[in-house]
PDB file of C-alpha atoms in Angstrom:
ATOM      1  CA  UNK A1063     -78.789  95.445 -16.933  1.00 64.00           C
ATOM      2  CA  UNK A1064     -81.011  94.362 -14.072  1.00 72.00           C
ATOM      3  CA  UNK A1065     -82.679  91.533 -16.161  1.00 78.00           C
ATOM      4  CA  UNK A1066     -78.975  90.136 -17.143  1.00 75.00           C
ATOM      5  CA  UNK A1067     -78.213  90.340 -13.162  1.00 74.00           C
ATOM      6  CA  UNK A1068     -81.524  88.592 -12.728  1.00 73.00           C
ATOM      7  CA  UNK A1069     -80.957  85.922 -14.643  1.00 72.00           C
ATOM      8  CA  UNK A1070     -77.140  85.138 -13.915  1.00 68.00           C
ATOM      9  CA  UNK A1071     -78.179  84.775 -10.742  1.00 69.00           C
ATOM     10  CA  UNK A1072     -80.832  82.556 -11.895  1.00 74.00           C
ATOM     11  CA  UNK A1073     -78.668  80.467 -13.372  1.00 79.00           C
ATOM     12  CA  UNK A1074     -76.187  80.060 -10.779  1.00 76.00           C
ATOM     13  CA  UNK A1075     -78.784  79.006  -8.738  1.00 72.00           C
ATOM     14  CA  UNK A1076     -79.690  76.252 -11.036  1.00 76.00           C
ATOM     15  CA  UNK A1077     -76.705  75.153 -11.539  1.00 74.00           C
ATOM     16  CA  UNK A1078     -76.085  74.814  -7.872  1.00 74.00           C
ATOM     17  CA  UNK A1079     -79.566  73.155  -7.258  1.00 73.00           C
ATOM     18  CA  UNK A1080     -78.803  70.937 -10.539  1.00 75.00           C
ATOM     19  CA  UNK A1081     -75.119  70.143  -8.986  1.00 73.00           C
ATOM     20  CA  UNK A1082     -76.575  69.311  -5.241  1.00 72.00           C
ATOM     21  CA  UNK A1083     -79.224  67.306  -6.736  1.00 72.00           C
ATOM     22  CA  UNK A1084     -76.776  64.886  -8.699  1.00 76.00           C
ATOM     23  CA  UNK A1085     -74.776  64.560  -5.390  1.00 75.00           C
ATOM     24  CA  UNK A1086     -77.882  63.505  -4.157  1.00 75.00           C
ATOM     25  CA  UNK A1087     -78.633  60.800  -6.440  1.00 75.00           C
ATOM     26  CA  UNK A1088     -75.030  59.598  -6.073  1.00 78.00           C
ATOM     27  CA  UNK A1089     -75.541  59.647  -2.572  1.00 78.00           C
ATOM     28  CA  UNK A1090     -78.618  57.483  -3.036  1.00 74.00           C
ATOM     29  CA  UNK A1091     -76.945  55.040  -5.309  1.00 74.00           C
ATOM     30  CA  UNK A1092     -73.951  54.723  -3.399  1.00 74.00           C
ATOM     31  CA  UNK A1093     -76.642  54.078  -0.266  1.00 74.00           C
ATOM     32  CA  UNK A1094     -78.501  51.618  -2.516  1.00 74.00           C
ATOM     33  CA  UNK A1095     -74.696  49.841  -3.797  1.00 74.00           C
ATOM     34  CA  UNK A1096     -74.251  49.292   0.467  1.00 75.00           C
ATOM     35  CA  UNK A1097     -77.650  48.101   0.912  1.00 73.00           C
ATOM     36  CA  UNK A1098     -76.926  45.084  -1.863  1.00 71.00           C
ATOM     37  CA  UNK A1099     -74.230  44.042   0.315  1.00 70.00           C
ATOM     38  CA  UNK A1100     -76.093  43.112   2.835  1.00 67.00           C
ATOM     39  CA  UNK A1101     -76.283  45.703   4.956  1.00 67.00           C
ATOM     40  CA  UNK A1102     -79.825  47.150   6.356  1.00 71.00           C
ATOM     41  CA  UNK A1103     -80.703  50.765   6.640  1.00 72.00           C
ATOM     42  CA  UNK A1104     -82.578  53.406   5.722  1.00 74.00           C
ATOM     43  CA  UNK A1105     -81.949  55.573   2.632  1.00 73.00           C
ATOM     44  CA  UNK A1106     -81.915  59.060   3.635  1.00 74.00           C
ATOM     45  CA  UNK A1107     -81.316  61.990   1.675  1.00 72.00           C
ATOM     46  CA  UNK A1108     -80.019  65.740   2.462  1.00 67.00           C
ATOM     47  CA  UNK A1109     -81.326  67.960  -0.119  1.00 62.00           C
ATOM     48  CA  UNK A1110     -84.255  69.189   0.208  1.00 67.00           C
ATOM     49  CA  UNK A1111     -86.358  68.485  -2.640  1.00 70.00           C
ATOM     50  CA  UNK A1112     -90.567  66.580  -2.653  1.00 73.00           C
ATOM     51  CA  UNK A1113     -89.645  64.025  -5.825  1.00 73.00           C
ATOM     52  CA  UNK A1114     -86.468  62.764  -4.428  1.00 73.00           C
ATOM     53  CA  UNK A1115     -87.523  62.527  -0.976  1.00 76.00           C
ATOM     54  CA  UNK A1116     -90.490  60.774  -2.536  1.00 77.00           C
ATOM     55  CA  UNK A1117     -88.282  58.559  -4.225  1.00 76.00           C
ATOM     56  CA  UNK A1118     -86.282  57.727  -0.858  1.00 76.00           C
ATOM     57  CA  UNK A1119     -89.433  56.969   0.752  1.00 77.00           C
ATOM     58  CA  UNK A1120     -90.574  54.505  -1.812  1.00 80.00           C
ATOM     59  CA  UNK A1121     -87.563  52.828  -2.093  1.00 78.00           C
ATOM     60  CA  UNK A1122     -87.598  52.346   1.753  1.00 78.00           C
ATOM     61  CA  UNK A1123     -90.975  50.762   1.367  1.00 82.00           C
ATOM     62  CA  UNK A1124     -89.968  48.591  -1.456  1.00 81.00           C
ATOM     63  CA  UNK A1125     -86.453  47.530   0.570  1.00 78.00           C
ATOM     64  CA  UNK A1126     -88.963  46.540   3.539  1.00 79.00           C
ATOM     65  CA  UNK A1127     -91.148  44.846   1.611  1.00 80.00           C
ATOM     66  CA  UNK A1128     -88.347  42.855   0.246  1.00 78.00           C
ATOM     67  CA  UNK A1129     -87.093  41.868   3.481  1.00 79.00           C
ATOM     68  CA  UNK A1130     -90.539  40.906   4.864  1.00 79.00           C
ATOM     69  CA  UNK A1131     -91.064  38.588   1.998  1.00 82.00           C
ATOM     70  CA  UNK A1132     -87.716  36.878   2.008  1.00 80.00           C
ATOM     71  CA  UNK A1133     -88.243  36.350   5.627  1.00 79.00           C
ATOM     72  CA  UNK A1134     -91.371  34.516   5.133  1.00 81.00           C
ATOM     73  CA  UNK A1135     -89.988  32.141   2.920  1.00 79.00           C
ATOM     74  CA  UNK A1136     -86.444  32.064   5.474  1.00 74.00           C
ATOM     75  CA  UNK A1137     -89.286  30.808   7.695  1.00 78.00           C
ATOM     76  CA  UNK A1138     -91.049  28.500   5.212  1.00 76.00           C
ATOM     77  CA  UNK A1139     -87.485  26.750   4.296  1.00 70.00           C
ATOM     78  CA  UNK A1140     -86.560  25.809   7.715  1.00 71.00           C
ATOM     79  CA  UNK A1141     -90.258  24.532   8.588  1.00 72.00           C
ATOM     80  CA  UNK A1142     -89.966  22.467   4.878  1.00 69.00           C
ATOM     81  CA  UNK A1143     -86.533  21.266   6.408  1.00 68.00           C
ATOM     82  CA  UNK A1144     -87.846  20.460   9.603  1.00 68.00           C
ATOM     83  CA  UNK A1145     -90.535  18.625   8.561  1.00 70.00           C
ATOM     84  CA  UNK A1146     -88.774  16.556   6.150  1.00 68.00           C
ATOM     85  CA  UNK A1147     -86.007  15.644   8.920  1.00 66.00           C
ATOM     86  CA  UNK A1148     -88.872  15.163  11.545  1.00 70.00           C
ATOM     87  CA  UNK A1149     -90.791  12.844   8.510  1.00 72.00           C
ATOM     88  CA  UNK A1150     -87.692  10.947   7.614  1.00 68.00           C
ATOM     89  CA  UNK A1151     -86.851  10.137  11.615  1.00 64.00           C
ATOM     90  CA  UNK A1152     -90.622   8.964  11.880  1.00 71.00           C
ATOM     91  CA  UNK A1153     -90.470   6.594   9.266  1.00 73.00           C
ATOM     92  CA  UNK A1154     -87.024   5.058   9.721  1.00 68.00           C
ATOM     93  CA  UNK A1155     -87.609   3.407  12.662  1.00 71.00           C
ATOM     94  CA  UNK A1156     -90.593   1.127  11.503  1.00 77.00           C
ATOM     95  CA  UNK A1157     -88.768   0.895   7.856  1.00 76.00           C
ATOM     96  CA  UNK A1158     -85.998  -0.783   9.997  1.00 74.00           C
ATOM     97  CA  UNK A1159     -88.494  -2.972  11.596  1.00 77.00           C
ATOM     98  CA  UNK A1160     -90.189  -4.525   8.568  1.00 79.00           C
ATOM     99  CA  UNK A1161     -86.838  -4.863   6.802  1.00 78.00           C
ATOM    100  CA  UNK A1162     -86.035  -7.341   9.351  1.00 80.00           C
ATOM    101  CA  UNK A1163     -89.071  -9.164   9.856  1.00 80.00           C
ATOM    102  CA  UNK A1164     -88.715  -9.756   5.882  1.00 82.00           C
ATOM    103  CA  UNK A1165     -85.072 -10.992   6.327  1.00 81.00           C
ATOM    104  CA  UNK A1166     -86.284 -13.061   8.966  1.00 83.00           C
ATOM    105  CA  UNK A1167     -88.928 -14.672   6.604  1.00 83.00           C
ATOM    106  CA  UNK A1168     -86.243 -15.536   4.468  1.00 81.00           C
ATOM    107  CA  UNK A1169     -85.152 -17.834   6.699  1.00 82.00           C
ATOM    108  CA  UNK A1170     -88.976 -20.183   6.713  1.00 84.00           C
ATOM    109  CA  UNK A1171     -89.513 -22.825   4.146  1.00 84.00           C
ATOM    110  CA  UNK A1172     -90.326 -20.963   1.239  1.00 82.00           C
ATOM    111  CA  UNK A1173     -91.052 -21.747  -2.790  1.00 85.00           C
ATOM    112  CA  UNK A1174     -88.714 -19.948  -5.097  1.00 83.00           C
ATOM    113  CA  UNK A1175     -91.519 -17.552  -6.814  1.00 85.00           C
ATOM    114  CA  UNK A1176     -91.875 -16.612  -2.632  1.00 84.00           C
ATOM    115  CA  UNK A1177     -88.183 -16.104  -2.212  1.00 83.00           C
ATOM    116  CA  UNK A1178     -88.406 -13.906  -5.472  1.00 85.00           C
ATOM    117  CA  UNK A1179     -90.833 -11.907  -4.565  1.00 85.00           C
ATOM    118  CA  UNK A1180     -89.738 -11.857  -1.343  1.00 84.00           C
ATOM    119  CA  UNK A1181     -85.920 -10.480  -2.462  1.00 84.00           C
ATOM    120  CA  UNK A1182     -87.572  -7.934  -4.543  1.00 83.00           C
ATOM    121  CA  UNK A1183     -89.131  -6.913  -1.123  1.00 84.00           C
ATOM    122  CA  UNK A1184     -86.219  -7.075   0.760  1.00 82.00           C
ATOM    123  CA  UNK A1185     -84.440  -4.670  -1.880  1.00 79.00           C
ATOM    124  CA  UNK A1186     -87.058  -2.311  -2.356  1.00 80.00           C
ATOM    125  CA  UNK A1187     -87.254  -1.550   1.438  1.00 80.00           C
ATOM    126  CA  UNK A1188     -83.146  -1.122   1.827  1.00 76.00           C
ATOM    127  CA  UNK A1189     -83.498   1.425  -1.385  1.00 75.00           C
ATOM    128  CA  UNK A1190     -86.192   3.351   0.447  1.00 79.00           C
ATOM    129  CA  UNK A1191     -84.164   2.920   3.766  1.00 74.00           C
ATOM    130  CA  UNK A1192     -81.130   5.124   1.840  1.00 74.00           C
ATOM    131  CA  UNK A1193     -83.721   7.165   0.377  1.00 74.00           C
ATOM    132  CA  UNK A1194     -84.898   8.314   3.524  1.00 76.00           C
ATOM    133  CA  UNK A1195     -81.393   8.669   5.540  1.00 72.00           C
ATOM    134  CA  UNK A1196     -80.117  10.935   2.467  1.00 74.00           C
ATOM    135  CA  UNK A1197     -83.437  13.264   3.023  1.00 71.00           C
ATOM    136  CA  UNK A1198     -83.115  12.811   6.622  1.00 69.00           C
ATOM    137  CA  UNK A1199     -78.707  14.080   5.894  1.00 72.00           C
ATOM    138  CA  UNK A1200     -79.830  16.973   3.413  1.00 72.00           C
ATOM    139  CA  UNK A1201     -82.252  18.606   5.782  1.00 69.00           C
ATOM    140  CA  UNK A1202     -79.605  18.712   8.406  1.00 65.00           C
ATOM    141  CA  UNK A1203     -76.419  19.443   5.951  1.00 70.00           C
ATOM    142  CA  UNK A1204     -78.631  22.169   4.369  1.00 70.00           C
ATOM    143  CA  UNK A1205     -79.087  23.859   7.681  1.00 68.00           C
ATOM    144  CA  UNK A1206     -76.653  26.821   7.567  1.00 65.00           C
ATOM    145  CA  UNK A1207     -76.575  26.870  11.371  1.00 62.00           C
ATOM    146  CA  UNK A1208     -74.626  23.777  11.451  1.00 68.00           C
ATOM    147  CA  UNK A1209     -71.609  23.450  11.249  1.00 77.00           C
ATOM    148  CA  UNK A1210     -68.914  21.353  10.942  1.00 82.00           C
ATOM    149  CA  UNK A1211     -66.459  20.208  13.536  1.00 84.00           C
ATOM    150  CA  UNK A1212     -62.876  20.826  11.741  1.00 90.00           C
ATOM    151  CA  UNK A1213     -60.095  18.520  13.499  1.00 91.00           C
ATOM    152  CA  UNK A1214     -56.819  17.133  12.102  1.00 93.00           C
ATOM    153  CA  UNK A1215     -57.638  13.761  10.749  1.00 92.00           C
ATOM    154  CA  UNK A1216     -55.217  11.256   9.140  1.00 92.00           C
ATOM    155  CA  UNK A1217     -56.773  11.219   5.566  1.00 91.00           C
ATOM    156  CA  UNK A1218     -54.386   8.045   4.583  1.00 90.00           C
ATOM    157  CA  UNK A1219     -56.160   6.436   7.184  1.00 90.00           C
ATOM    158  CA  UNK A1220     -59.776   7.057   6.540  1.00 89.00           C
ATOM    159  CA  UNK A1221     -59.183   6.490   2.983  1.00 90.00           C
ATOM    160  CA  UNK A1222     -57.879   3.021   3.709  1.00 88.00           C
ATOM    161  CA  UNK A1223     -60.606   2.185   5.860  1.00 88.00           C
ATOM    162  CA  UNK A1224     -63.348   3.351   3.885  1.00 87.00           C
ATOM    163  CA  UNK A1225     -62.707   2.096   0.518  1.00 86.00           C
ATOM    164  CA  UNK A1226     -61.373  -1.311   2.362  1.00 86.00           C
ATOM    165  CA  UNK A1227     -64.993  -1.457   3.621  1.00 86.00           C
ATOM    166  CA  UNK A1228     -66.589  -2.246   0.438  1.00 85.00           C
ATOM    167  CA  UNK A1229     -64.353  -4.993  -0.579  1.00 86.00           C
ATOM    168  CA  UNK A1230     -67.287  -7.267  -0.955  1.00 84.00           C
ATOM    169  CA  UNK A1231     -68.979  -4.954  -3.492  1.00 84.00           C
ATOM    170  CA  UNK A1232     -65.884  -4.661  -5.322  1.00 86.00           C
ATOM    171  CA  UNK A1233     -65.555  -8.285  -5.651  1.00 86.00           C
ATOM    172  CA  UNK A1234     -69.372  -9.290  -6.680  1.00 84.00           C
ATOM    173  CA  UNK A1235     -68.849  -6.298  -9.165  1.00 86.00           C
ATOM    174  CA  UNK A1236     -65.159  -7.744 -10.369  1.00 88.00           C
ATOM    175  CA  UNK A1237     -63.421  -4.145  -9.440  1.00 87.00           C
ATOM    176  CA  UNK A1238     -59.903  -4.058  -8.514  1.00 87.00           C
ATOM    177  CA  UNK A1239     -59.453  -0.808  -6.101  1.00 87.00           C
ATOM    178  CA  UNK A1240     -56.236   0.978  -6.058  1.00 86.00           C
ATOM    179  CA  UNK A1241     -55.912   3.718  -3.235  1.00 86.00           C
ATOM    180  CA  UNK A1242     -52.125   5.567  -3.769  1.00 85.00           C
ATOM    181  CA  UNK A1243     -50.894   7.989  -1.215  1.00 83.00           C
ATOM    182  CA  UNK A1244     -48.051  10.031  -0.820  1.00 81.00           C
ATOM    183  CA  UNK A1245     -44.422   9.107   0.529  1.00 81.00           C
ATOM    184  CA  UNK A1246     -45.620  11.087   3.616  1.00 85.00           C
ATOM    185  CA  UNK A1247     -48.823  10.531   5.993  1.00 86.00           C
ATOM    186  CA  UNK A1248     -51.292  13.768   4.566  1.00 88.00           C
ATOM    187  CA  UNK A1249     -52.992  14.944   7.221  1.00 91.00           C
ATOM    188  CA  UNK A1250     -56.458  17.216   6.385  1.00 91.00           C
ATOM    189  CA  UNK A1251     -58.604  19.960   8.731  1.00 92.00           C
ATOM    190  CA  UNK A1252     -62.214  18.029   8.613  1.00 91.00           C
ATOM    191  CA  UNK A1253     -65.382  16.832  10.311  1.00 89.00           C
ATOM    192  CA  UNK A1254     -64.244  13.192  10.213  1.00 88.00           C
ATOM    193  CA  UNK A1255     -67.943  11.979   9.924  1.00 85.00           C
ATOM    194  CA  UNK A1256     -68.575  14.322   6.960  1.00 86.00           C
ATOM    195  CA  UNK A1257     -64.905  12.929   5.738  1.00 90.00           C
ATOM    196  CA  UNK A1258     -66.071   8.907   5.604  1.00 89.00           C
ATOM    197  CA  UNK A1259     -69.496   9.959   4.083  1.00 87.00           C
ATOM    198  CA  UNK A1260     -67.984  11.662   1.209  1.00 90.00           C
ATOM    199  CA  UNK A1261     -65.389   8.955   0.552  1.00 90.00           C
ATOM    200  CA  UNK A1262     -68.380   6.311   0.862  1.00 88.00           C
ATOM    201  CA  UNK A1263     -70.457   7.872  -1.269  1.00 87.00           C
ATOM    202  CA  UNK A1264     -67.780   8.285  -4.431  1.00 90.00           C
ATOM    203  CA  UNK A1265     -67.143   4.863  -3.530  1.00 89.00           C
ATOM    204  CA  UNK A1266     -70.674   3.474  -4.039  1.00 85.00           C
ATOM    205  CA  UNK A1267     -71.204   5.892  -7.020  1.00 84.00           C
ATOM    206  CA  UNK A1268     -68.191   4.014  -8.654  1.00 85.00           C
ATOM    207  CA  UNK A1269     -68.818   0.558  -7.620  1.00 84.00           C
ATOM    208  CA  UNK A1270     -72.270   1.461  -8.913  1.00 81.00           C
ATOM    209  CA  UNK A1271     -71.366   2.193 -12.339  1.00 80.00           C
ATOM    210  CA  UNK A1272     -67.997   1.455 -12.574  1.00 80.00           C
ATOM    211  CA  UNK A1273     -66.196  -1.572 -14.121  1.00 80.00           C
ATOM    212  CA  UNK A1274     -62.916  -3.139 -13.844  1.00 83.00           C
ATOM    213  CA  UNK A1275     -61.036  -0.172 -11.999  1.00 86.00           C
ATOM    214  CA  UNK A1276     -61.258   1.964  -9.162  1.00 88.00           C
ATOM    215  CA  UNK A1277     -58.018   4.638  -8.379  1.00 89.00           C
ATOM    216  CA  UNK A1278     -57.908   6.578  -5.493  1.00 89.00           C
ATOM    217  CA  UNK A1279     -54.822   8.884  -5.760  1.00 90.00           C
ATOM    218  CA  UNK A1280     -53.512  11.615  -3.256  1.00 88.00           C
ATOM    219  CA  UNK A1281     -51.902  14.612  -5.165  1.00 86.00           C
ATOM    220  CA  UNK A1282     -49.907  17.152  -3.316  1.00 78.00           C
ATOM    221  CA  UNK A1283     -51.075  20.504  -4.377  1.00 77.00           C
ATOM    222  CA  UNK A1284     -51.673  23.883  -2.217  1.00 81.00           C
ATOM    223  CA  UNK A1285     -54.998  21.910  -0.744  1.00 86.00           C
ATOM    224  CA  UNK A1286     -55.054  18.525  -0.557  1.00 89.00           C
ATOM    225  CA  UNK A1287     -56.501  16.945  -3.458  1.00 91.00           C
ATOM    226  CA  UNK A1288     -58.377  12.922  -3.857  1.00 91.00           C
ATOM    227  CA  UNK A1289     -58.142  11.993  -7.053  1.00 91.00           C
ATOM    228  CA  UNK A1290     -61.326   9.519  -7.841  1.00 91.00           C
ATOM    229  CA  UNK A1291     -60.975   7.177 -11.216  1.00 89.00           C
ATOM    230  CA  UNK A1292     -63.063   4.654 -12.096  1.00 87.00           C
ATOM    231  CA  UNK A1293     -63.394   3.085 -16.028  1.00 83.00           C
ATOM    232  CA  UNK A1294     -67.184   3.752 -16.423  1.00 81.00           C
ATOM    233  CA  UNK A1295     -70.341   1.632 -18.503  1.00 74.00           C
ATOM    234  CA  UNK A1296     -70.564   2.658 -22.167  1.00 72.00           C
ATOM    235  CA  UNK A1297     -73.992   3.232 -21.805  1.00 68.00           C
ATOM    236  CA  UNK A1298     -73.775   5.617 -18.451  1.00 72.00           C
ATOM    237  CA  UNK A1299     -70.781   7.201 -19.994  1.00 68.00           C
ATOM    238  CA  UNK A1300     -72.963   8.150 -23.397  1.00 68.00           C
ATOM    239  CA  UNK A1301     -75.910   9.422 -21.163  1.00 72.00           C
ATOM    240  CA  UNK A1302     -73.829  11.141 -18.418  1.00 74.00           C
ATOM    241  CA  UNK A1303     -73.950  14.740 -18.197  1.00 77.00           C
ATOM    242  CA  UNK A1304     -70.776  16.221 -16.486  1.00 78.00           C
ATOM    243  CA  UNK A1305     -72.292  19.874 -15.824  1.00 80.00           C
ATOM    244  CA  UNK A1306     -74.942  18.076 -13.931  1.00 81.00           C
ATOM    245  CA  UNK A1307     -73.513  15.554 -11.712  1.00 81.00           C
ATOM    246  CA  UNK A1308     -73.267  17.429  -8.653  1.00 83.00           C
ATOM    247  CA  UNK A1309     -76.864  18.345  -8.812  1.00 81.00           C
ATOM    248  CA  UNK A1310     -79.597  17.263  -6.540  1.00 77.00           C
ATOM    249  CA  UNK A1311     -81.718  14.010  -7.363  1.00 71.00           C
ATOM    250  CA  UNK A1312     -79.662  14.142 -11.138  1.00 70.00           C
ATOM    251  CA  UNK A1313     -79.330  10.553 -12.497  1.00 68.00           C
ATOM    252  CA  UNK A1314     -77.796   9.987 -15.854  1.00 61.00           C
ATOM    253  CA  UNK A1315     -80.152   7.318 -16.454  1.00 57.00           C
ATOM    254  CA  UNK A1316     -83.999   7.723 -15.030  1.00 43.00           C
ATOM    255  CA  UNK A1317     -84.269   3.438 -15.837  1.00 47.00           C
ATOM    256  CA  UNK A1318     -82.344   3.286 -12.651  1.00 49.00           C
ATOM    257  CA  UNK A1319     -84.300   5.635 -10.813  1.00 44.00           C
ATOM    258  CA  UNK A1320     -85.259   2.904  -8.312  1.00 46.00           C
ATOM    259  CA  UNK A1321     -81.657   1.785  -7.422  1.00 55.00           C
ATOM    260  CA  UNK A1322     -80.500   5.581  -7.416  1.00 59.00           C
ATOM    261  CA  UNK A1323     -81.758   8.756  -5.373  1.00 60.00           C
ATOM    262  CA  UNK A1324     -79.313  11.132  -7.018  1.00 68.00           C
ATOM    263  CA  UNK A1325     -78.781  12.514  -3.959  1.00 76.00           C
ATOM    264  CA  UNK A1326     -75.298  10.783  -2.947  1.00 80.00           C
ATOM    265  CA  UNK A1327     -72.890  13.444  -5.262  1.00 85.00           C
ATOM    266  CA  UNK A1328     -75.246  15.753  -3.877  1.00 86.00           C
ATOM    267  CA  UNK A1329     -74.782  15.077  -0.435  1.00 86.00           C
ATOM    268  CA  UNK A1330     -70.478  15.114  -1.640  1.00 89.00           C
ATOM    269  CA  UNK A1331     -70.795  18.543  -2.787  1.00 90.00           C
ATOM    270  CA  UNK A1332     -72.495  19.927   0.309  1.00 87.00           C
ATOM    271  CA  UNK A1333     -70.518  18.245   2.971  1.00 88.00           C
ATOM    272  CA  UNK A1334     -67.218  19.375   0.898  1.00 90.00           C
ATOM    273  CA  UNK A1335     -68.132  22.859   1.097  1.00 90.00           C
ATOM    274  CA  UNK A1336     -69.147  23.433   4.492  1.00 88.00           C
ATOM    275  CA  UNK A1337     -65.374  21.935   5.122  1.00 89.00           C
ATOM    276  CA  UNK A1338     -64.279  24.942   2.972  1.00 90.00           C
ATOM    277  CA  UNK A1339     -63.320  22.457   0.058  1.00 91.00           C
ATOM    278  CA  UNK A1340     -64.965  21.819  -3.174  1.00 91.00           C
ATOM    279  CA  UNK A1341     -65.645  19.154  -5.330  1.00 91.00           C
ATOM    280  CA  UNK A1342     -65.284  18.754  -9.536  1.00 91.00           C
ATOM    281  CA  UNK A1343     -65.705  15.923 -12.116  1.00 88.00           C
ATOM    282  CA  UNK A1344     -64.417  15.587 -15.487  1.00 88.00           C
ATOM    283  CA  UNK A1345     -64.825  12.574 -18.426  1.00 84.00           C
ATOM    284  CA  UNK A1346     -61.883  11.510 -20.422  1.00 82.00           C
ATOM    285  CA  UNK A1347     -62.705   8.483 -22.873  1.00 78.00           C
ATOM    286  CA  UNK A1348     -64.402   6.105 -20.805  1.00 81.00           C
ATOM    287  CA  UNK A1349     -62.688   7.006 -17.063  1.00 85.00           C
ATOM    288  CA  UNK A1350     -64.975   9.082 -14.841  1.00 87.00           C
ATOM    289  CA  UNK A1351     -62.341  11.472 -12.530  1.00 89.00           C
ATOM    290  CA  UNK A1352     -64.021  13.061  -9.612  1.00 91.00           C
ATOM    291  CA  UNK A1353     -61.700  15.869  -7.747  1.00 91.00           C
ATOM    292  CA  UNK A1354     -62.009  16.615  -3.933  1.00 93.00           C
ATOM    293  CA  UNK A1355     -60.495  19.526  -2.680  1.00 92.00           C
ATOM    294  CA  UNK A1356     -59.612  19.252   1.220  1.00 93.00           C
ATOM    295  CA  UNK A1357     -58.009  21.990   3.668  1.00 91.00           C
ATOM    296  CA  UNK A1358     -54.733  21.030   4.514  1.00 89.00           C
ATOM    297  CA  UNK A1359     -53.749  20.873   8.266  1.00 82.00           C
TER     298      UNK A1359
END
């Protein structure tokens, strides 16, 4: 009778050990589930028992070692980014300079294979100009520490202006631009710089590749939505990959890699999102449609 009483008690005590034990690893889990989040600390167990505080411990070392490496590269990213904005001030500034000693010297007597070479110069140095002012925009835009400055802006306005601006381009290119707003002014919460750089850079991207049409429509939905259309090349429409558009340094074509960074939908997608909006494309035949999301005010 004594050995039965022995071992029921036995048993209960496993079971009890075996039952405080799971709790444990719940606990631990449910410690580990908070720690994804986010949140820093320590994972500490109650039961007494060498493997699982073992097991704590480790993980603890493991979480910190996780946290030491990920701020070394925190570190390395904002040096990269500082360097890169610190590189592309550097160099504008004498870029600038030589750009307009070269449009000076168009002005001398020259031979036409000069002036050829010389517009090829002239060309090259303006494309490496943008080149540098979009790295010089992503390592600031990039910065998480920045952030906008949300006013109410008059987005009929802006839009007018902006697209207005480039009614040169749209002539040498033989675009007709069509920007339709609503029966009412639509007003938007925005950094207005970060406003006229997106709408110039969907501009250029569709005077760019775009022929014959350019629509900029206002549609009144919960956010305010820009409708972009523009009838697109056969050849860029054939190569163009939707998915990817968005995408730093993408370029549907990498034959007009020196005329285009990649960076300029880019650059729309970033600035969009640090309003709190977003930005989509789509392809329907030949008509590229790019969506911008805006805060309403």
């Amino acid at each position: 009778m004594s050995i039965i009483i022995i071992l029921v008690v036995l048993c209960i005590g496993l079971a009890i050990s075996l039952f405080l034990l799971k709790r444990e690893i719940r606990c631990v889990r449910e410690q580990l589930q908070e720690c994804s989040t986010g949140v820093e600390k320590l994972i500490e167990v109650a039961f007494i028992d060498k493997d699982l505080t073992e097991l704590a411990a480790e993980i603890n070392r493991h979480q910190a070692y996780q946290r030491d490496i990920k701020s070394s590269i925190l570190k390395k990213e904002k040096h990269l980014k500082e360097s890169i904005s610190n590189i592309s001030h550097d160099l504008r500034t004498p870029l600038t300079s030589m750009t307009g000693y070269l449009q000076l010297l168009q002005k001398t007597c020259l031979t036409d294979e000069q002036k050829e070479y010389l517009e090829i110069s002239i060309s090259r140095g303006k494309y490496l100009q943008t080149l540098i002012n979009d790295f010089y925009s992503i390592s600031l835009l990039e910065d998480e520490s920045k952030s906008p400055v949300l006013i109410k802006v008059n987005l009929d306005n802006i839009l007018a202006d902006t697209v207005l601006s480039f009614t040169e381009q749209f002539e040498e290119k033989g675009i007709i631009p069509n920007v339709r707003s609503l029966n009412t002014a639509t007003y938007v919460m925005a950094d207005e710089i970060m406003l006229r750089r997106i709408i110039t850079n969907l501009t250029s991207n569709a005077i760019r590749y775009g022929i014959k049409k350019f629509e900029v429509e206002i549609v009144n939905t919960d956010m305010v939505e820009v409708r972009f259309q523009n009838l697109i090349e056969e050849g860029y429409r054939d190569e163009l990959e939707i998915e990817k558009l968005f995408e730093k340094f993408y370029t549907a074509d990498l034959s007009r890699s020196q005329s285009n960074s990649g960076l300029g939908l880019y650059i729309v997608k970033l600035l969009s999102e640090k309003m709190k909006g977003g930005v989509s494309a789509s392809l329907e035949d030949n008509k590229l449609i790019v969506n911008l999301l805006l805060c309403r005010a």
